[in-house]
mmCIF file of C-alpha atoms in Angstrom:
data_model
loop_
_atom_site.group_PDB
_atom_site.id
_atom_site.type_symbol
_atom_site.label_atom_id
_atom_site.label_comp_id
_atom_site.label_asym_id
_atom_site.label_seq_id
_atom_site.Cartn_x
_atom_site.Cartn_y
_atom_site.Cartn_z
ATOM 1 C CA MET A 293 0.000 0.000 0.000
ATOM 2 C CA GLU A 294 1.146 3.557 -0.727
ATOM 3 C CA SER A 295 2.907 5.022 2.307
ATOM 4 C CA SER A 296 1.959 8.309 3.929
ATOM 5 C CA LEU A 297 5.215 9.816 2.692
ATOM 6 C CA ASP A 298 4.572 8.636 -0.860
ATOM 7 C CA TYR A 299 1.122 10.201 -0.655
ATOM 8 C CA THR A 300 2.307 13.583 0.673
ATOM 9 C CA GLN A 301 5.137 13.732 -1.853
ATOM 10 C CA ALA A 302 2.693 13.002 -4.678
ATOM 11 C CA ASN A 303 0.401 15.782 -3.426
ATOM 12 C CA PHE A 304 3.151 18.254 -2.560
ATOM 13 C CA GLU A 305 2.128 20.939 -5.052
ATOM 14 C CA SER A 306 -1.470 20.941 -3.803
ATOM 15 C CA ILE A 307 -0.366 21.143 -0.174
ATOM 16 C CA LEU A 308 1.982 24.042 -0.901
ATOM 17 C CA GLN A 309 -0.729 25.863 -2.845
ATOM 18 C CA ASP A 310 -3.065 25.522 0.149
ATOM 19 C CA VAL A 311 -0.355 27.115 2.296
ATOM 20 C CA ILE A 312 0.079 30.010 -0.117
ATOM 21 C CA ASN A 313 -3.673 30.526 -0.336
ATOM 22 C CA LEU A 314 -3.946 30.817 3.457
ATOM 23 C CA VAL A 315 -0.981 33.191 3.635
ATOM 24 C CA ASN A 316 -2.695 35.382 1.058
ATOM 25 C CA VAL A 317 -5.558 35.909 3.523
ATOM 26 C CA GLU A 318 -4.082 38.332 6.045
ATOM 27 C CA THR A 319 -5.051 37.629 9.659
ATOM 28 C CA GLY A 320 -3.514 40.166 12.013
ATOM 29 C CA SER A 321 -4.436 39.429 15.612
ATOM 30 C CA TYR A 322 -6.207 42.758 16.167
ATOM 31 C CA ASP A 323 -8.151 43.019 12.880
ATOM 32 C CA MET A 324 -11.567 41.481 13.472
ATOM 33 C CA ALA A 325 -12.686 41.684 9.827
ATOM 34 C CA GLN A 326 -9.535 39.982 8.585
ATOM 35 C CA LEU A 327 -9.709 37.358 11.327
ATOM 36 C CA LYS A 328 -13.261 36.486 10.298
ATOM 37 C CA GLU A 329 -12.163 36.129 6.683
ATOM 38 C CA GLY A 330 -9.233 33.999 7.753
ATOM 39 C CA CYS A 331 -11.354 31.763 9.962
ATOM 40 C CA ASP A 332 -13.825 31.327 7.113
ATOM 41 C CA ALA A 333 -10.949 30.322 4.831
ATOM 42 C CA VAL A 334 -9.631 27.770 7.325
ATOM 43 C CA GLU A 335 -13.084 26.272 7.845
ATOM 44 C CA ALA A 336 -13.638 26.046 4.089
ATOM 45 C CA LEU A 337 -10.283 24.309 3.625
ATOM 46 C CA PHE A 338 -11.183 21.664 6.199
ATOM 47 C CA ARG A 339 -14.497 20.962 4.499
ATOM 48 C CA GLU A 340 -12.927 20.877 1.039
ATOM 49 C CA ARG A 341 -10.012 18.618 1.926
ATOM 50 C CA ILE A 342 -11.396 16.179 4.514
ATOM 51 C CA GLY A 343 -15.146 16.754 4.411
ATOM 52 C CA ASP A 344 -17.688 18.024 6.878
ATOM 53 C CA PRO A 345 -16.716 17.251 10.475
ATOM 54 C CA ASP A 346 -18.893 14.964 12.589
ATOM 55 C CA ILE A 347 -18.936 17.644 15.277
ATOM 56 C CA PHE A 348 -18.442 21.298 14.367
ATOM 57 C CA GLU A 349 -18.177 24.176 16.824
ATOM 58 C CA ARG A 350 -17.272 27.795 16.159
ATOM 59 C CA TYR A 351 -16.920 30.048 19.155
ATOM 60 C CA SER A 352 -16.883 33.841 19.078
ATOM 61 C CA ALA A 353 -15.543 36.262 21.665
ATOM 62 C CA THR A 354 -15.731 40.038 21.381
ATOM 63 C CA GLY A 355 -12.397 41.499 20.335
ATOM 64 C CA TYR A 356 -10.749 38.199 19.396
ATOM 65 C CA GLY A 357 -10.667 35.847 16.437
ATOM 66 C CA ASP A 358 -13.115 32.930 16.437
ATOM 67 C CA THR A 359 -12.051 29.471 17.600
ATOM 68 C CA LEU A 360 -12.873 26.358 15.596
ATOM 69 C CA ALA A 361 -13.304 22.861 17.030
ATOM 70 C CA LEU A 362 -13.760 20.216 14.319
ATOM 71 C CA THR A 363 -14.043 16.550 15.277
ATOM 72 C CA TYR A 364 -13.684 13.722 12.776
ATOM 73 C CA GLU A 365 -14.783 10.481 14.364
ATOM 74 C CA GLY A 366 -12.693 7.403 13.691
ATOM 75 C CA ALA A 367 -13.198 3.650 13.768
ATOM 76 C CA LEU A 368 -10.130 3.020 15.909
ATOM 77 C CA PRO A 369 -10.202 3.582 19.675
ATOM 78 C CA GLY A 370 -8.571 6.662 21.081
ATOM 79 C CA HIS A 371 -8.966 10.408 20.665
ATOM 80 C CA VAL A 372 -6.228 12.790 19.523
ATOM 81 C CA MET A 373 -6.268 16.590 19.320
ATOM 82 C CA LEU A 374 -4.284 18.729 16.885
ATOM 83 C CA ILE A 375 -3.901 22.400 17.891
ATOM 84 C CA GLY A 376 -3.033 25.370 15.722
ATOM 85 C CA HIS A 377 -3.760 29.067 15.207
ATOM 86 C CA TYR A 378 -4.538 31.175 12.154
ATOM 87 C CA ASP A 379 -3.826 34.638 13.562
ATOM 88 C CA THR A 380 -0.489 36.324 12.868
ATOM 89 C CA VAL A 381 1.434 39.304 14.203
ATOM 90 C CA TRP A 382 1.194 41.079 10.831
ATOM 91 C CA PRO A 383 -1.312 43.943 10.241
ATOM 92 C CA LEU A 384 -3.388 44.361 7.093
ATOM 93 C CA GLY A 385 -1.283 45.614 4.176
ATOM 94 C CA THR A 386 1.861 43.697 5.132
ATOM 95 C CA LEU A 387 1.384 41.263 2.254
ATOM 96 C CA ASP A 388 1.490 43.962 -0.426
ATOM 97 C CA ALA A 389 4.687 45.394 1.020
ATOM 98 C CA TRP A 390 6.374 42.058 1.670
ATOM 99 C CA GLY A 391 8.493 41.843 -1.463
ATOM 100 C CA GLU A 392 9.998 38.643 -2.847
ATOM 101 C CA ARG A 393 8.051 35.521 -1.902
ATOM 102 C CA ALA A 394 10.145 32.744 -3.457
ATOM 103 C CA SER A 395 13.946 32.655 -3.302
ATOM 104 C CA ARG A 396 16.879 30.405 -2.523
ATOM 105 C CA SER A 397 18.993 30.221 0.603
ATOM 106 C CA GLU A 398 22.770 30.462 0.617
ATOM 107 C CA ASP A 399 23.027 26.683 0.328
ATOM 108 C CA GLY A 400 20.675 26.661 -2.659
ATOM 109 C CA ARG A 401 17.555 25.435 -0.865
ATOM 110 C CA LEU A 402 14.211 26.743 -2.086
ATOM 111 C CA LYS A 403 12.522 29.171 0.309
ATOM 112 C CA GLU A 404 8.924 30.377 0.336
ATOM 113 C CA SER A 405 8.277 33.568 2.276
ATOM 114 C CA GLY A 406 5.244 35.495 3.494
ATOM 115 C CA PRO A 407 3.592 36.874 6.635
ATOM 116 C CA GLY A 408 2.521 33.969 8.836
ATOM 117 C CA ILE A 409 3.836 31.250 6.527
ATOM 118 C CA PHE A 410 6.165 29.870 9.213
ATOM 119 C CA ASP A 411 4.139 30.859 12.276
ATOM 120 C CA MET A 412 1.983 28.996 11.560
ATOM 121 C CA LYS A 413 -0.142 28.611 8.444
ATOM 122 C CA THR A 414 2.042 25.866 7.004
ATOM 123 C CA GLY A 415 1.466 23.810 10.152
ATOM 124 C CA LEU A 416 -2.300 24.278 9.821
ATOM 125 C CA VAL A 417 -2.282 22.950 6.272
ATOM 126 C CA GLN A 418 0.003 20.059 7.189
ATOM 127 C CA GLY A 419 -2.425 19.053 9.945
ATOM 128 C CA ILE A 420 -5.352 19.013 7.538
ATOM 129 C CA TRP A 421 -3.449 16.957 4.982
ATOM 130 C CA SER A 422 -2.206 14.497 7.617
ATOM 131 C CA LEU A 423 -5.756 13.311 8.213
ATOM 132 C CA LYS A 424 -6.575 13.565 4.500
ATOM 133 C CA ALA A 425 -3.612 11.259 3.816
ATOM 134 C CA LEU A 426 -5.308 8.554 5.890
ATOM 135 C CA LYS A 427 -8.846 9.131 4.650
ATOM 136 C CA ASP A 428 -7.915 9.178 0.970
ATOM 137 C CA ARG A 429 -6.167 5.803 1.318
ATOM 138 C CA GLY A 430 -9.063 4.277 3.231
ATOM 139 C CA ILE A 431 -7.040 3.810 6.417
ATOM 140 C CA GLU A 432 -8.985 3.721 9.676
ATOM 141 C CA HIS A 433 -7.898 6.184 12.319
ATOM 142 C CA PRO A 434 -8.778 7.234 15.871
ATOM 143 C CA THR A 435 -11.080 10.174 16.492
ATOM 144 C CA VAL A 436 -9.307 13.435 15.706
ATOM 145 C CA THR A 437 -10.288 16.881 16.983
ATOM 146 C CA PHE A 438 -8.739 20.008 15.487
ATOM 147 C CA LEU A 439 -8.691 23.058 17.765
ATOM 148 C CA ILE A 440 -7.831 26.144 15.685
ATOM 149 C CA ASN A 441 -7.856 29.549 17.378
ATOM 150 C CA GLY A 442 -7.515 33.149 16.273
ATOM 151 C CA ASP A 443 -5.930 34.730 19.343
ATOM 152 C CA GLU A 444 -2.783 32.702 20.075
ATOM 153 C CA GLU A 445 -0.482 35.616 19.312
ATOM 154 C CA ARG A 446 -2.330 37.579 22.010
ATOM 155 C CA GLY A 447 -1.968 34.845 24.621
ATOM 156 C CA SER A 448 -5.057 32.758 23.721
ATOM 157 C CA VAL A 449 -7.102 34.929 26.058
ATOM 158 C CA SER A 450 -10.504 33.884 24.725
ATOM 159 C CA SER A 451 -9.638 30.369 23.557
ATOM 160 C CA ARG A 452 -7.759 29.086 26.600
ATOM 161 C CA PRO A 453 -10.875 27.721 28.371
ATOM 162 C CA MET A 454 -11.818 25.779 25.256
ATOM 163 C CA ILE A 455 -8.281 24.448 24.794
ATOM 164 C CA GLU A 456 -8.286 23.151 28.347
ATOM 165 C CA GLU A 457 -11.826 21.764 28.092
ATOM 166 C CA LYS A 458 -11.142 19.869 24.865
ATOM 167 C CA ALA A 459 -7.733 18.661 26.031
ATOM 168 C CA LYS A 460 -9.328 16.905 28.999
ATOM 169 C CA GLU A 461 -11.396 14.806 26.564
ATOM 170 C CA VAL A 462 -8.463 13.387 24.554
ATOM 171 C CA ASP A 463 -5.619 10.942 25.052
ATOM 172 C CA ALA A 464 -2.833 12.994 23.488
ATOM 173 C CA VAL A 465 -2.213 16.370 21.837
ATOM 174 C CA LEU A 466 0.010 17.406 18.945
ATOM 175 C CA VAL A 467 0.609 21.129 18.417
ATOM 176 C CA LEU A 468 1.300 22.258 14.854
ATOM 177 C CA GLU A 469 3.547 25.214 15.704
ATOM 178 C CA PRO A 470 6.758 25.440 13.625
ATOM 179 C CA THR A 471 9.726 23.217 14.360
ATOM 180 C CA LEU A 472 13.042 24.526 15.614
ATOM 181 C CA ASP A 473 15.272 23.777 12.628
ATOM 182 C CA GLY A 474 13.395 20.516 12.119
ATOM 183 C CA ARG A 475 13.349 19.534 15.793
ATOM 184 C CA VAL A 476 10.082 19.098 17.677
ATOM 185 C CA LYS A 477 9.583 21.035 20.895
ATOM 186 C CA VAL A 478 9.252 18.983 24.065
ATOM 187 C CA ALA A 479 9.439 21.786 26.647
ATOM 188 C CA ARG A 480 8.656 25.487 26.730
ATOM 189 C CA LYS A 481 9.122 28.108 29.379
ATOM 190 C CA GLY A 482 6.173 29.602 31.167
ATOM 191 C CA VAL A 483 5.383 33.257 30.525
ATOM 192 C CA ALA A 484 4.270 36.049 32.847
ATOM 193 C CA ILE A 485 3.772 39.738 32.143
ATOM 194 C CA VAL A 486 3.937 42.255 34.974
ATOM 195 C CA ALA A 487 2.486 45.722 34.321
ATOM 196 C CA VAL A 488 3.824 48.313 36.780
ATOM 197 C CA ASP A 489 2.295 51.758 37.350
ATOM 198 C CA ALA A 490 3.967 54.315 39.619
ATOM 199 C CA ILE A 491 1.974 57.348 40.823
ATOM 200 C CA GLY A 492 4.071 60.156 42.274
ATOM 201 C CA ILE A 493 3.684 63.866 43.018
ATOM 202 C CA GLU A 494 4.481 66.454 40.366
ATOM 203 C CA ALA A 495 6.551 69.498 41.228
ATOM 204 C CA HIS A 496 8.880 71.994 39.565
ATOM 205 C CA ALA A 497 12.249 70.274 39.305
ATOM 206 C CA GLY A 498 14.155 73.532 39.840
ATOM 207 C CA LEU A 499 12.049 75.603 42.188
ATOM 208 C CA GLU A 500 10.391 73.033 44.480
ATOM 209 C CA PRO A 501 12.007 69.610 43.889
ATOM 210 C CA ALA A 502 11.494 68.509 47.502
ATOM 211 C CA LYS A 503 7.750 68.887 47.163
ATOM 212 C CA GLY A 504 7.747 66.301 44.406
ATOM 213 C CA ALA A 505 7.876 62.507 44.608
ATOM 214 C CA SER A 506 9.345 61.041 41.451
ATOM 215 C CA ALA A 507 7.361 58.193 39.966
ATOM 216 C CA ILE A 508 10.252 57.530 37.581
ATOM 217 C CA THR A 509 12.829 57.151 40.335
ATOM 218 C CA ALA A 510 10.563 54.780 42.274
ATOM 219 C CA LEU A 511 9.815 52.819 39.123
ATOM 220 C CA MET A 512 13.529 52.444 38.358
ATOM 221 C CA GLU A 513 14.147 51.157 41.846
ATOM 222 C CA TYR A 514 11.268 48.710 41.489
ATOM 223 C CA CYS A 515 12.425 47.429 38.111
ATOM 224 C CA LEU A 516 16.029 46.988 39.214
ATOM 225 C CA ALA A 517 14.853 45.010 42.225
ATOM 226 C CA ALA A 518 12.637 42.906 39.945
ATOM 227 C CA THR A 519 15.534 41.991 37.640
ATOM 228 C CA ARG A 520 17.512 40.727 40.636
ATOM 229 C CA LEU A 521 14.861 38.032 41.113
ATOM 230 C CA ALA A 522 16.100 36.289 37.982
ATOM 231 C CA ASP A 523 17.864 32.965 38.556
ATOM 232 C CA PRO A 524 20.081 31.877 35.637
ATOM 233 C CA ALA A 525 20.753 28.516 37.306
ATOM 234 C CA LYS A 526 17.039 27.718 37.093
ATOM 235 C CA GLU A 527 16.696 29.396 33.671
ATOM 236 C CA THR A 528 14.374 32.028 35.114
ATOM 237 C CA THR A 529 14.769 35.284 33.195
ATOM 238 C CA ILE A 530 13.297 38.729 33.857
ATOM 239 C CA ASN A 531 13.326 41.477 31.257
ATOM 240 C CA VAL A 532 12.123 45.060 31.633
ATOM 241 C CA GLY A 533 10.881 45.611 28.091
ATOM 242 C CA ILE A 534 8.938 48.890 28.291
ATOM 243 C CA VAL A 535 9.574 51.980 30.423
ATOM 244 C CA GLU A 536 7.769 55.274 29.950
ATOM 245 C CA GLY A 537 6.657 58.219 32.018
ATOM 246 C CA GLY A 538 7.054 61.827 33.039
ATOM 247 C CA SER A 539 5.895 64.956 31.264
ATOM 248 C CA GLY A 540 9.059 67.050 30.955
ATOM 249 C CA SER A 541 12.664 67.227 32.017
ATOM 250 C CA ASN A 542 11.871 70.099 34.394
ATOM 251 C CA VAL A 543 8.980 68.300 36.096
ATOM 252 C CA VAL A 544 9.285 65.772 38.919
ATOM 253 C CA ALA A 545 7.463 62.859 37.307
ATOM 254 C CA GLY A 546 3.938 62.227 38.522
ATOM 255 C CA HIS A 547 3.462 59.007 36.579
ATOM 256 C CA ALA A 548 5.592 56.207 35.120
ATOM 257 C CA HIS A 549 4.838 52.821 33.631
ATOM 258 C CA ALA A 550 6.820 49.670 32.894
ATOM 259 C CA VAL A 551 6.151 46.209 31.495
ATOM 260 C CA ILE A 552 8.247 43.274 32.700
ATOM 261 C CA ASP A 553 8.538 39.914 30.939
ATOM 262 C CA ILE A 554 9.185 36.756 32.986
ATOM 263 C CA ARG A 555 10.164 33.349 31.603
ATOM 264 C CA LEU A 556 10.407 30.316 33.873
ATOM 265 C CA LYS A 557 11.153 26.650 33.324
ATOM 266 C CA ASP A 558 10.342 25.383 36.829
ATOM 267 C CA PRO A 559 6.646 25.743 37.797
ATOM 268 C CA GLN A 560 7.653 26.146 41.452
ATOM 269 C CA GLU A 561 9.431 29.381 40.590
ATOM 270 C CA LYS A 562 6.059 31.120 40.388
ATOM 271 C CA ASP A 563 5.635 31.104 44.186
ATOM 272 C CA ARG A 564 9.170 32.390 44.774
ATOM 273 C CA LEU A 565 8.717 35.184 42.263
ATOM 274 C CA ASN A 566 5.374 36.239 43.683
ATOM 275 C CA GLU A 567 6.925 36.493 47.149
ATOM 276 C CA GLY A 568 9.867 38.420 45.693
ATOM 277 C CA PHE A 569 7.674 40.948 43.941
ATOM 278 C CA ASP A 570 5.589 41.387 47.092
ATOM 279 C CA ALA A 571 8.746 42.244 49.024
ATOM 280 C CA ILE A 572 10.062 44.962 46.685
ATOM 281 C CA THR A 573 10.348 48.406 48.302
ATOM 282 C CA TRP A 574 11.338 51.862 47.047
ATOM 283 C CA SER A 575 12.875 54.829 48.818
ATOM 284 C CA ASP A 576 10.092 57.446 48.593
ATOM 285 C CA GLU A 577 6.987 56.210 50.389
ATOM 286 C CA ARG A 578 4.920 59.021 48.882
ATOM 287 C CA VAL A 579 4.967 57.179 45.562
ATOM 288 C CA ARG A 580 2.321 54.499 45.077
ATOM 289 C CA ILE A 581 3.155 51.528 42.866
ATOM 290 C CA ASP A 582 0.430 49.252 41.525
ATOM 291 C CA THR A 583 1.140 46.037 39.659
ATOM 292 C CA ILE A 584 -0.860 43.565 37.613
ATOM 293 C CA ARG A 585 0.767 40.154 37.287
ATOM 294 C CA ASP A 586 -0.537 38.078 34.427
ATOM 295 C CA TRP A 587 0.776 34.526 34.676
ATOM 296 C CA ASN A 588 -0.192 33.954 31.080
ATOM 297 C CA ARG A 589 1.214 30.515 30.297
ATOM 298 C CA PRO A 590 2.460 27.839 32.711
ATOM 299 C CA PRO A 591 5.650 26.002 31.731
ATOM 300 C CA MET A 592 5.391 23.107 29.283
ATOM 301 C CA VAL A 593 7.183 20.346 31.191
ATOM 302 C CA PHE A 594 8.563 17.251 29.488
ATOM 303 C CA ASN A 595 7.178 14.469 31.684
ATOM 304 C CA GLU A 596 6.829 10.705 31.294
ATOM 305 C CA ASN A 597 3.470 10.937 29.538
ATOM 306 C CA SER A 598 4.930 13.192 26.871
ATOM 307 C CA ARG A 599 8.016 10.982 26.628
ATOM 308 C CA VAL A 600 5.805 8.084 25.523
ATOM 309 C CA LEU A 601 4.253 10.364 22.910
ATOM 310 C CA LEU A 602 7.697 11.437 21.689
ATOM 311 C CA ASP A 603 8.717 7.789 21.301
ATOM 312 C CA VAL A 604 5.729 7.298 18.988
ATOM 313 C CA LEU A 605 6.830 10.217 16.828
ATOM 314 C CA LYS A 606 10.417 8.994 16.739
ATOM 315 C CA ARG A 607 9.317 5.533 15.611
ATOM 316 C CA SER A 608 7.251 7.049 12.825
ATOM 317 C CA ALA A 609 10.203 9.160 11.705
ATOM 318 C CA GLN A 610 12.588 6.200 11.768
ATOM 319 C CA ARG A 611 10.294 4.202 9.515
ATOM 320 C CA MET A 612 10.681 7.014 6.996
ATOM 321 C CA GLY A 613 14.458 6.991 7.381
ATOM 322 C CA ARG A 614 14.781 10.088 9.545
ATOM 323 C CA GLU A 615 15.939 10.736 13.112
ATOM 324 C CA LEU A 616 13.680 13.179 14.942
ATOM 325 C CA GLY A 617 15.491 15.739 17.064
ATOM 326 C CA THR A 618 14.052 17.601 20.064
ATOM 327 C CA ALA A 619 14.401 21.071 21.544
ATOM 328 C CA GLU A 620 13.479 23.054 24.646
ATOM 329 C CA VAL A 621 12.600 26.687 23.924
ATOM 330 C CA GLY A 622 11.860 29.898 25.775
ATOM 331 C CA GLY A 623 8.720 30.942 23.899
ATOM 332 C CA GLY A 624 5.253 29.821 24.966
ATOM 333 C CA SER A 625 2.436 28.247 22.953
ATOM 334 C CA ASP A 626 -0.914 26.600 23.559
ATOM 335 C CA ALA A 627 1.024 23.426 24.387
ATOM 336 C CA ASN A 628 1.801 25.061 27.736
ATOM 337 C CA TYR A 629 -1.859 24.960 28.762
ATOM 338 C CA VAL A 630 -2.141 21.283 27.829
ATOM 339 C CA SER A 631 1.037 20.337 29.666
ATOM 340 C CA ALA A 632 -0.253 21.921 32.888
ATOM 341 C CA LEU A 633 -3.139 19.409 32.759
ATOM 342 C CA ASN A 634 -0.623 16.520 32.672
ATOM 343 C CA ILE A 635 -1.875 15.399 29.253
ATOM 344 C CA PRO A 636 0.705 14.005 26.783
ATOM 345 C CA VAL A 637 1.698 16.814 24.412
ATOM 346 C CA ILE A 638 4.428 17.523 21.876
ATOM 347 C CA CYS A 639 4.759 20.863 20.102
ATOM 348 C CA GLY A 640 6.562 22.033 16.967
ATOM 349 C CA LEU A 641 5.269 19.569 14.379
ATOM 350 C CA GLY A 642 4.711 22.200 11.715
ATOM 351 C CA ALA A 643 6.966 24.039 9.292
ATOM 352 C CA VAL A 644 10.730 23.948 8.908
ATOM 353 C CA GLY A 645 12.086 27.421 8.258
ATOM 354 C CA GLY A 646 12.788 30.541 10.259
ATOM 355 C CA GLY A 647 12.153 34.213 10.922
ATOM 356 C CA PRO A 648 9.046 34.031 13.114
ATOM 357 C CA HIS A 649 7.607 37.538 13.610
ATOM 358 C CA ALA A 650 10.300 38.924 11.282
ATOM 359 C CA ARG A 651 10.210 40.401 7.782
ATOM 360 C CA HIS A 652 12.210 37.468 6.419
ATOM 361 C CA GLU A 653 9.789 34.808 7.745
ATOM 362 C CA PHE A 654 10.088 31.744 5.492
ATOM 363 C CA ILE A 655 9.727 27.978 5.128
ATOM 364 C CA TYR A 656 11.626 25.245 3.300
ATOM 365 C CA PRO A 657 8.787 23.744 1.214
ATOM 366 C CA GLU A 658 10.589 20.454 0.566
ATOM 367 C CA GLU A 659 10.168 19.548 4.249
ATOM 368 C CA ILE A 660 6.356 19.670 4.040
ATOM 369 C CA PRO A 661 5.808 16.060 2.871
ATOM 370 C CA PHE A 662 7.860 14.502 5.690
ATOM 371 C CA TYR A 663 6.256 16.394 8.577
ATOM 372 C CA THR A 664 2.767 15.919 7.148
ATOM 373 C CA ALA A 665 3.389 12.172 6.852
ATOM 374 C CA LEU A 666 4.928 12.136 10.336
ATOM 375 C CA VAL A 667 1.698 13.391 11.895
ATOM 376 C CA ALA A 668 -0.394 11.060 9.734
ATOM 377 C CA ASP A 669 1.500 7.928 10.762
ATOM 378 C CA SER A 670 1.747 9.018 14.385
ATOM 379 C CA LEU A 671 -2.038 9.365 14.605
ATOM 380 C CA LEU A 672 -2.156 5.594 14.177
ATOM 381 C CA ASP A 673 0.585 4.867 16.704
ATOM 382 C CA LEU A 674 -0.425 7.142 19.559
ATOM 383 C CA PRO A 675 -0.938 5.602 22.995
ATOM 384 C CA LEU A 676 -4.659 5.402 23.539
ATOM 385 C CA LEU A 677 -4.515 6.243 27.232
ATOM 386 C CA PRO A 678 -1.694 7.420 29.508
ATOM 387 C CA GLY A 679 0.072 4.363 30.850
ATOM 388 C CA ARG A 680 -1.467 2.035 28.263
ATOM 389 C CA GLU A 681 0.818 0.339 25.781
ATOM 390 C CA ALA A 682 0.728 1.955 22.338
ATOM 391 C CA GLU A 683 -0.924 0.014 19.548
ATOM 392 C CA VAL A 684 1.522 0.242 16.681
ATOM 393 C CA LEU A 685 -0.665 0.139 13.591
ATOM 394 C CA SER A 686 1.127 2.185 10.975
ATOM 395 C CA GLU A 687 3.756 -0.524 10.419
ATOM 396 C CA HIS A 688 1.047 -2.234 8.395
ATOM 397 C CA VAL A 689 0.414 0.749 6.131
ATOM 398 C CA SER A 690 3.769 2.499 5.684
#
């Protein structure tokens, strides 16, 4: 029987065209009209390529892109979820100003470029074609749910409850975010954002400086103290990314604002950091400092459940003559939410390329067939329940 890799290689041009078509629909995270058009395009692609889902849900939230949940019931036991997002960081009009779309790298490899092509519209299309590769060849599969959201680049604010709800119903989760140079992502740092507002007392800096209480000075003291909470040994980093305030050089600042980014690998670091922030003091008690701590994404931890899932993916890759590498990264994704529920999850099964969130964002198209086939074959090999021995089925069809 034709293997999954043979199938995806034979259909490579159609898969790549689907990617280009999705990239041509701009879906900036803050443009509701474009997000609706993009969500419509994604839904239409699912229905065109793999048919109407057995269960279809489309959720709307004011100010965010819609979230799709499409379930295709299978004859085999088990339930797998594939997660992806269609929103990008690029505003409307970026496509027209992008420039060259197809080129070659220094080593001669073909590159395809465009806003969102790497992060992560290629992964979306690969996920669709992975199930199509099984259906078109008449191969039975477990039940597959696709969870596709339109607010991932904004922290999955509206879709997080649905991600967590659907994840609790499945046996394993694969996230279609881009690879790291071809390696899948087994761990990600957690992310927190701390917004800091300092309210001081304005005064003339030359005539009556003592009557003023500088919000900027207090904010600097606060931010410096915050950065000292970082712990390189535990890979906990703290970055003050935004600082603004004051109204003039001759005015004691009455207001100042900062935004602090926290990345942590160890979930237990959250308690230490909270205590550390609570203990920060500043020299002028007349200044009031208010903070909002948004612990946006918990760390994605590589545990034993996910190790079993990784072994499945590695076996599938080996049958196609490839060794599958792994990576731990600092950026967060929706895999973080799944990991916190102790559900087997592997991220980074999408595109091979580079330049996420950059003007040179690109993919290597020739890698599409392998990673699409990898997901297809792994759907058949996935452990049906945590702790239950995997049923290796794809050996009979690859």
